[in-house]
CSV table of C-alpha atoms and ligand atoms in Angstrom, one decimal:
chain,number,residue,atom,x,y,z
A,1,MET,CA,104.2,196.2,-7.8
A,2,GLN,CA,103.1,194.4,-4.5
A,3,ARG,CA,105.7,196.5,-2.6
A,4,TYR,CA,108.0,199.5,-3.0
A,5,ILE,CA,110.5,199.6,-0.7
A,6,SER,CA,114.1,200.0,-2.4
A,7,GLY,CA,112.1,201.6,-5.4
A,8,LEU,CA,114.2,198.9,-7.6
A,9,GLU,CA,111.6,197.0,-7.1
A,10,GLY,CA,110.5,196.3,-11.4
A,11,GLY,CA,113.9,197.0,-12.7
A,12,PRO,CA,114.3,199.6,-15.9
A,13,GLU,CA,111.1,198.3,-16.9
A,14,ALA,CA,109.4,199.5,-14.6
A,15,LEU,CA,111.2,202.9,-13.8
A,16,ASN,CA,110.4,203.7,-17.5
A,17,ASP,CA,107.0,203.1,-17.0
A,18,LEU,CA,106.3,205.2,-13.5
A,19,LEU,CA,108.5,207.7,-15.4
A,20,ARG,CA,106.6,208.2,-18.7
A,21,LEU,CA,103.3,208.1,-16.3
A,22,ALA,CA,104.9,210.8,-14.3
A,23,ALA,CA,105.5,213.2,-16.7
A,24,ALA,CA,102.3,212.1,-18.6
A,25,ILE,CA,100.2,213.7,-15.2
A,26,LYS,CA,102.7,216.7,-15.6
A,27,ALA,CA,102.0,217.5,-18.5
A,28,ASP,CA,98.4,217.7,-18.9
A,29,PRO,CA,97.0,217.1,-15.1
A,30,GLU,CA,93.7,218.1,-15.5
A,31,ALA,CA,93.0,215.2,-17.8
A,32,THR,CA,93.7,213.0,-15.5
A,33,TYR,CA,91.7,214.6,-12.6
A,34,ARG,CA,89.1,214.7,-14.6
A,35,ARG,CA,89.3,211.0,-14.6
A,36,LYS,CA,89.1,210.5,-10.9
A,37,PRO,CA,91.8,207.5,-11.9
A,38,LEU,CA,91.5,206.5,-7.6
A,39,ALA,CA,88.0,207.6,-7.2
A,40,GLY,CA,87.1,205.5,-4.2
A,41,LYS,CA,90.3,204.2,-3.0
A,42,ILE,CA,91.8,205.1,0.4
A,43,MET,CA,95.6,205.1,0.9
A,44,GLY,CA,96.9,205.0,5.0
A,45,SER,CA,99.9,206.0,5.7
A,46,ILE,CA,102.0,205.7,9.3
A,47,PHE,CA,104.4,208.7,10.1
A,48,LEU,CA,106.7,207.4,12.5
A,49,ASN,CA,108.7,210.6,11.7
A,50,PRO,CA,107.7,214.2,11.1
A,51,SER,CA,107.5,215.2,6.9
A,52,LEU,CA,106.3,217.8,5.1
A,53,ARG,CA,106.5,217.2,1.4
A,54,THR,CA,106.0,213.4,1.5
A,55,ARG,CA,103.3,213.6,3.9
A,56,ALA,CA,101.5,216.6,2.0
A,57,SER,CA,102.6,215.5,-1.8
A,58,MET,CA,101.4,211.9,-1.4
A,59,GLU,CA,97.9,213.6,0.4
A,60,ALA,CA,97.5,215.9,-2.4
A,61,ALA,CA,98.6,213.0,-5.1
A,62,MET,CA,95.6,210.8,-3.5
A,63,VAL,CA,93.2,213.8,-3.4
A,64,ARG,CA,93.8,215.0,-7.0
A,65,LEU,CA,93.8,211.4,-8.1
A,66,GLY,CA,90.0,211.3,-6.6
A,67,GLY,CA,90.9,209.0,-4.4
A,68,HIS,CA,92.3,209.6,0.0
A,69,MET,CA,94.3,209.5,2.6
A,70,ILE,CA,94.3,208.4,6.1
A,71,SER,CA,97.4,209.4,8.0
A,72,LEU,CA,98.4,208.4,11.3
A,73,ALA,CA,101.1,209.5,14.2
A,74,PRO,CA,102.0,206.1,16.1
A,75,GLY,CA,102.4,207.7,19.8
A,76,GLY,CA,101.0,210.8,19.0
A,77,GLY,CA,97.3,210.7,17.8
A,78,SER,CA,97.7,207.0,17.7
A,79,TRP,CA,98.8,203.7,19.6
A,80,GLY,CA,103.0,203.3,19.6
A,81,ILE,CA,103.8,200.0,17.1
A,82,GLU,CA,106.0,197.5,17.8
A,83,PHE,CA,108.4,195.9,15.3
A,84,GLU,CA,110.5,193.3,16.8
A,85,THR,CA,108.8,189.7,16.2
A,86,GLY,CA,108.3,187.9,19.9
A,87,ALA,CA,108.3,191.0,21.7
A,88,VAL,CA,107.4,191.6,25.7
A,89,MET,CA,105.1,194.5,25.2
A,90,ASP,CA,105.3,195.8,28.7
A,91,GLY,CA,107.0,198.9,27.1
A,92,ASN,CA,105.5,202.1,25.7
A,93,GLN,CA,104.5,200.3,22.2
A,94,ALA,CA,100.8,199.2,23.2
A,95,GLU,CA,100.1,197.9,19.3
A,96,HIS,CA,102.5,195.3,17.7
A,97,ILE,CA,102.7,195.8,13.5
A,98,ILE,CA,101.3,192.8,13.0
A,99,GLU,CA,97.7,193.8,14.0
A,100,ALA,CA,98.0,197.6,13.1
A,101,ALA,CA,99.4,195.7,8.9
A,102,ARG,CA,96.1,193.6,9.1
A,103,VAL,CA,93.4,195.6,10.7
A,104,LEU,CA,94.9,199.0,8.3
A,105,SER,CA,94.6,196.4,4.9
A,106,GLY,CA,90.9,195.8,5.9
A,107,TYR,CA,90.2,199.8,5.6
A,108,VAL,CA,92.7,200.6,2.2
A,109,ASP,CA,93.8,199.9,-1.1
A,110,LEU,CA,97.7,201.3,-0.4
A,111,LEU,CA,99.2,201.7,2.3
A,112,GLY,CA,102.3,203.6,3.0
A,113,MET,CA,105.2,204.0,5.8
A,114,ARG,CA,108.2,206.3,7.0
A,115,SER,CA,110.4,204.8,9.7
A,116,PHE,CA,114.0,206.3,9.8
A,117,ALA,CA,116.8,204.4,11.0
A,118,GLY,CA,117.0,204.6,14.7
A,119,MET,CA,120.9,205.5,14.3
A,120,GLN,CA,122.2,203.2,16.9
A,121,ASP,CA,123.2,200.0,15.3
A,122,PHE,CA,124.5,200.6,11.7
A,123,HIS,CA,124.1,196.9,10.5
A,124,LEU,CA,120.7,196.5,12.6
A,125,ASP,CA,119.1,199.9,10.6
A,126,MET,CA,120.5,198.4,7.3
A,127,GLN,CA,118.4,195.5,7.4
A,128,ASP,CA,115.0,197.5,7.8
A,129,ARG,CA,113.5,195.9,9.9
A,130,ALA,CA,110.7,198.1,10.1
A,131,ILE,CA,109.1,198.7,6.8
A,132,GLN,CA,109.8,195.1,6.1
A,133,ALA,CA,107.8,193.8,8.9
A,134,LEU,CA,104.6,196.3,7.7
A,135,ALA,CA,105.4,194.7,4.0
A,136,ASP,CA,105.5,190.9,5.2
A,137,TYR,CA,102.1,191.5,7.4
A,138,ALA,CA,100.2,193.9,4.6
A,139,THR,CA,97.7,192.5,2.8
A,140,VAL,CA,97.9,195.6,0.2
A,141,PRO,CA,100.4,197.0,-1.0
A,142,VAL,CA,103.0,198.5,0.9
A,143,LEU,CA,104.9,202.1,0.0
A,144,SER,CA,107.8,203.2,1.2
A,145,LEU,CA,107.6,207.4,2.4
A,146,GLU,CA,110.9,206.6,3.3
A,147,SER,CA,113.2,204.4,5.6
A,148,ALA,CA,116.4,203.5,7.5
A,149,VAL,CA,118.0,202.3,3.7
A,150,TYR,CA,116.3,203.8,0.8
A,151,HIS,CA,114.0,206.9,0.2
A,152,PRO,CA,112.4,205.7,-3.2
A,153,CYS,CA,109.8,208.4,-3.8
A,154,GLN,CA,112.7,210.5,-3.7
A,155,ALA,CA,114.6,208.7,-5.6
A,156,LEU,CA,111.2,208.4,-8.8
A,157,ALA,CA,111.0,212.4,-8.6
A,158,ASP,CA,114.7,212.8,-8.9
A,159,ALA,CA,114.7,211.0,-12.0
A,160,LEU,CA,111.7,212.6,-13.4
A,161,THR,CA,113.8,215.9,-12.8
A,162,LEU,CA,117.3,214.5,-13.5
A,163,HIS,CA,115.4,213.6,-17.0
A,164,GLU,CA,113.3,217.5,-17.5
A,165,LEU,CA,117.3,219.0,-16.9
A,166,PHE,CA,118.7,217.4,-19.5
A,167,GLN,CA,115.4,216.4,-22.1
A,168,GLY,CA,115.8,212.8,-21.4
A,169,ALA,CA,119.5,212.2,-21.8
A,170,PRO,CA,121.1,212.2,-18.1
A,171,GLN,CA,122.8,209.4,-19.4
A,172,GLY,CA,126.9,210.4,-19.6
A,173,ARG,CA,125.9,213.3,-17.5
A,174,ARG,CA,129.0,213.8,-14.1
A,175,PHE,CA,126.2,213.4,-11.6
A,176,ALA,CA,128.5,214.7,-8.1
A,177,LEU,CA,127.2,213.0,-4.9
A,178,VAL,CA,129.0,215.7,-2.5
A,179,TRP,CA,128.7,215.0,1.3
A,180,ALA,CA,128.2,218.2,3.7
A,181,THR,CA,128.9,219.4,7.2
A,182,HIS,CA,125.3,219.0,9.4
A,183,PRO,CA,124.3,219.7,13.3
A,184,ARG,CA,123.2,216.6,13.6
A,185,MET,CA,123.7,212.7,12.1
A,186,CYS,CA,121.5,212.5,9.4
A,187,GLY,CA,120.5,208.6,8.1
A,188,VAL,CA,121.5,207.0,4.9
A,189,ALA,CA,118.4,206.8,2.8
A,190,VAL,CA,118.8,209.4,0.2
A,191,PRO,CA,122.0,209.2,-0.3
A,192,HIS,CA,121.6,205.5,-0.7
A,193,SER,CA,119.1,206.2,-3.3
A,194,ALA,CA,120.4,209.5,-5.0
A,195,LEU,CA,123.3,207.2,-5.7
A,196,LEU,CA,120.9,204.3,-7.2
A,197,THR,CA,118.9,206.5,-8.8
A,198,ALA,CA,121.7,208.8,-10.7
A,199,ALA,CA,123.7,205.2,-11.6
A,200,ARG,CA,120.6,203.2,-13.1
A,201,LEU,CA,120.3,206.4,-15.7
A,202,GLY,CA,123.6,206.2,-16.5
A,203,MET,CA,125.5,208.7,-15.2
A,204,GLU,CA,129.0,209.6,-14.4
A,205,VAL,CA,128.2,208.6,-10.2
A,206,VAL,CA,131.4,210.5,-8.2
A,207,VAL,CA,130.8,210.4,-4.9
A,208,ALA,CA,132.6,212.6,-2.2
A,209,HIS,CA,133.3,212.5,1.7
A,210,PRO,CA,135.6,212.9,4.2
A,211,GLU,CA,137.3,209.2,5.7
A,212,GLY,CA,134.7,207.1,8.0
A,213,TYR,CA,131.7,207.9,5.9
A,214,ASP,CA,131.4,205.1,3.7
A,215,LEU,CA,128.0,204.6,2.9
A,216,HIS,CA,126.5,201.0,3.0
A,217,ALA,CA,128.9,198.8,0.7
A,218,PRO,CA,125.7,196.0,-0.5
A,219,VAL,CA,124.3,200.0,-1.9
A,220,VAL,CA,127.0,200.4,-2.9
A,221,GLU,CA,127.5,197.3,-5.1
A,222,ALA,CA,124.7,197.5,-6.2
A,223,ALA,CA,124.6,200.9,-7.3
A,224,ARG,CA,128.3,199.6,-9.6
A,225,ALA,CA,126.1,197.5,-11.2
A,226,LEU,CA,123.0,199.2,-12.3
A,227,ALA,CA,125.5,201.9,-13.4
A,228,HIS,CA,127.5,199.6,-15.5
A,229,ALA,CA,124.6,197.8,-16.7
A,230,ALA,CA,123.3,201.5,-18.0
A,231,GLY,CA,126.4,202.7,-19.1
A,232,GLY,CA,128.0,205.2,-16.3
A,233,ASP,CA,129.6,204.2,-13.5
A,234,VAL,CA,130.4,204.9,-10.1
A,235,SER,CA,133.8,206.6,-8.1
A,236,PHE,CA,134.6,207.7,-5.3
A,237,THR,CA,136.9,210.9,-3.5
A,238,ASP,CA,137.7,212.5,-0.5
A,239,SER,CA,137.7,215.9,-2.1
A,240,MET,CA,134.5,218.0,-2.9
A,241,GLU,CA,136.4,220.5,-5.5
A,242,GLN,CA,137.3,217.1,-7.5
A,243,ALA,CA,133.9,216.6,-7.3
A,244,CYS,CA,132.3,219.0,-8.0
A,245,ARG,CA,135.0,219.7,-11.2
A,246,GLY,CA,133.2,218.9,-14.6
A,247,ALA,CA,129.6,218.5,-12.7
A,248,HIS,CA,126.5,218.8,-14.7
A,249,VAL,CA,124.0,217.8,-11.2
A,250,VAL,CA,125.9,218.4,-7.5
A,251,TYR,CA,123.8,216.9,-5.3
A,252,ALA,CA,124.5,217.3,-1.6
A,253,LYS,CA,123.3,215.7,1.3
A,254,ALA,CA,124.6,215.6,5.3
A,255,TRP,CA,124.8,211.2,5.9
A,256,GLY,CA,125.8,210.4,9.4
A,257,SER,CA,129.2,208.0,9.9
A,258,PRO,CA,128.0,204.4,10.3
A,259,LEU,CA,131.0,204.4,13.0
A,260,ASP,CA,129.6,206.8,15.3
A,261,TYR,CA,126.0,204.7,15.7
A,262,GLY,CA,124.8,204.3,18.8
A,263,GLN,CA,127.9,206.7,20.2
A,264,GLY,CA,126.1,209.9,22.0
A,265,ASP,CA,127.5,213.5,20.2
A,266,ALA,CA,130.5,211.6,18.6
A,267,GLY,CA,128.5,212.0,15.3
A,268,PRO,CA,127.8,215.8,15.7
A,269,ALA,CA,131.1,216.1,16.6
A,270,ARG,CA,132.9,214.0,13.7
A,271,ASN,CA,130.3,216.1,11.2
A,272,ARG,CA,132.1,219.7,13.0
A,273,ALA,CA,135.2,219.0,12.7
A,274,HIS,CA,134.4,219.1,8.8
A,275,ALA,CA,132.9,221.9,9.1
A,276,ALA,CA,134.2,222.6,5.6
A,277,TRP,CA,132.0,220.9,3.8
A,278,THR,CA,129.7,223.4,2.6
A,279,LEU,CA,128.6,223.7,-0.6
A,280,GLY,CA,129.0,226.9,-2.0
A,281,ALA,CA,129.6,229.0,-5.4
A,282,HIS,CA,133.0,228.5,-5.6
A,283,HIS,CA,132.0,224.5,-5.7
A,284,MET,CA,129.4,224.7,-8.3
A,285,GLU,CA,131.6,227.3,-10.5
A,286,GLN,CA,133.9,224.1,-10.8
A,287,GLY,CA,131.1,222.5,-12.3
A,288,ASP,CA,129.9,222.3,-16.3
A,289,ASP,CA,126.8,224.5,-16.0
A,290,ALA,CA,126.2,222.2,-12.8
A,291,ARG,CA,123.0,222.3,-11.4
A,292,PHE,CA,122.1,222.3,-8.1
A,293,MET,CA,120.4,219.1,-6.2
A,294,HIS,CA,119.1,218.6,-2.7
A,295,CYS,CA,115.9,216.7,-0.8
A,296,LEU,CA,115.1,219.3,1.4
A,297,PRO,CA,114.6,219.5,4.1
A,298,VAL,CA,118.4,221.6,3.8
A,299,ARG,CA,120.4,223.5,6.5
A,300,ARG,CA,120.9,226.9,5.1
A,301,ASN,CA,124.7,228.2,5.2
A,302,VAL,CA,125.4,224.6,6.9
A,303,VAL,CA,125.0,222.4,3.7
A,304,VAL,CA,124.7,224.5,1.2
A,305,THR,CA,124.6,228.5,1.5
A,306,ASP,CA,122.2,231.0,0.7
A,307,GLN,CA,123.8,231.7,-2.9
A,308,VAL,CA,123.6,228.4,-4.1
A,309,ILE,CA,120.3,227.4,-3.3
A,310,ASP,CA,118.7,230.7,-4.3
A,311,SER,CA,121.2,230.9,-7.8
A,312,PRO,CA,119.1,229.9,-10.9
A,313,ALA,CA,121.3,226.5,-10.9
A,314,SER,CA,119.0,225.3,-8.2
A,315,ALA,CA,116.5,222.3,-8.8
A,316,VAL,CA,115.5,222.0,-5.1
A,317,ILE,CA,111.6,223.5,-5.9
A,318,GLN,CA,111.2,221.5,-9.0
A,319,GLN,CA,112.7,218.2,-7.6
A,320,ALA,CA,109.7,218.5,-4.3
A,321,HIS,CA,107.1,219.8,-6.9
A,322,ASN,CA,108.6,216.2,-8.9
A,323,ARG,CA,107.0,214.3,-5.8
A,324,MET,CA,103.4,214.8,-6.1
A,325,TRP,CA,104.3,213.8,-10.1
A,326,ALA,CA,105.9,210.5,-9.2
A,327,GLN,CA,103.3,209.6,-6.7
A,328,MET,CA,101.0,210.2,-8.6
A,329,ALA,CA,102.2,207.7,-11.0
A,330,LEU,CA,103.3,205.1,-8.2
A,331,ALA,CA,99.6,205.3,-6.2
A,332,ILE,CA,98.0,204.5,-9.5
A,333,GLN,CA,100.0,202.2,-10.5
A,334,MET,CA,100.4,200.2,-7.7
A,335,VAL,CA,96.3,200.2,-6.7
A,336,ASP,CA,95.5,199.1,-10.1
A,337,ALA,CA,98.0,196.0,-10.2
A,338,ALA,CA,96.3,194.8,-6.9
A,339,ARG,CA,92.3,195.3,-8.5
B,401,LIG,N1,112.5,215.3,1.1
B,401,LIG,C1,111.7,214.6,2.0
B,401,LIG,O1,111.0,213.7,2.0
B,401,LIG,O2,111.1,215.8,2.8
B,401,LIG,P1,110.2,215.7,4.2
B,401,LIG,O3,111.4,215.1,5.2
B,401,LIG,O4,109.7,216.7,4.3
B,401,LIG,O5,109.2,214.5,3.9
């Protein structure tokens, strides 16, 4: 794969190959480490936004596989990057993505970037221009470390986790993706990727959110098509309680209303109006031995209560640890494909 941006690249076959490889590495890591499959290989990463899991798990993956990772923080330790074609660069950004991508491609074997949504214009954000520009100008494979639209590494780790939770058979299980309140406006990359992941695993997906928090329609349509192809379905409700009823998985996540992009405090105010949307034990009790999932970081007792996240039903640490195994598989496959 030359690029991994939506996580849908390569279709079901690529997903299954990645899941098999990730599970095999996880089952016997020392065997893989001894082989050093990425010896001498370097990943370059550009973090336009903060990260704990993505950065640490990607670095750990590269080093454990015998390779190395260079992490850049534009505007901090490296030059600020301009992404707009034809921009008059008389502001704060000193470097254009055209040169940055081409230069870094001469140093490394794989490039990754984290580029969150600007949260000013929903439809502009949904064009995902920053990660697309990196992929267009780079001459090495490009892996998204979360963009405005998708979080494919989280998606792959979540798919691995769902396989583990249901002994390789998540198909037909009820997957509740529930909106949760938050003091800030969050992007839609994680809910999009969670929706697509559960859909392509053939789960019965129900998405719960208050009115006005619609996800990007093309992503929802893609999820429906993937779910139907895999024997599942996607439905919507405006009730957290209803979504949790009979659920095998409850995946909580805050995201911003498209109506509030560029509207200052309107997003947090709208979230506050739905302060009751905190996932609690009474919701989980409605499920069918339901497991709790979240990508982390999470606002405890805002998004989810301590009681839920600290319960045996919580899979959040398993999800976070699976980031490393999933990204090992991705890095090996992407570097190998370019050899
Ligand atoms: N889930 C996730 O991507 O975590 P970070 O933002 O810490 O990388």
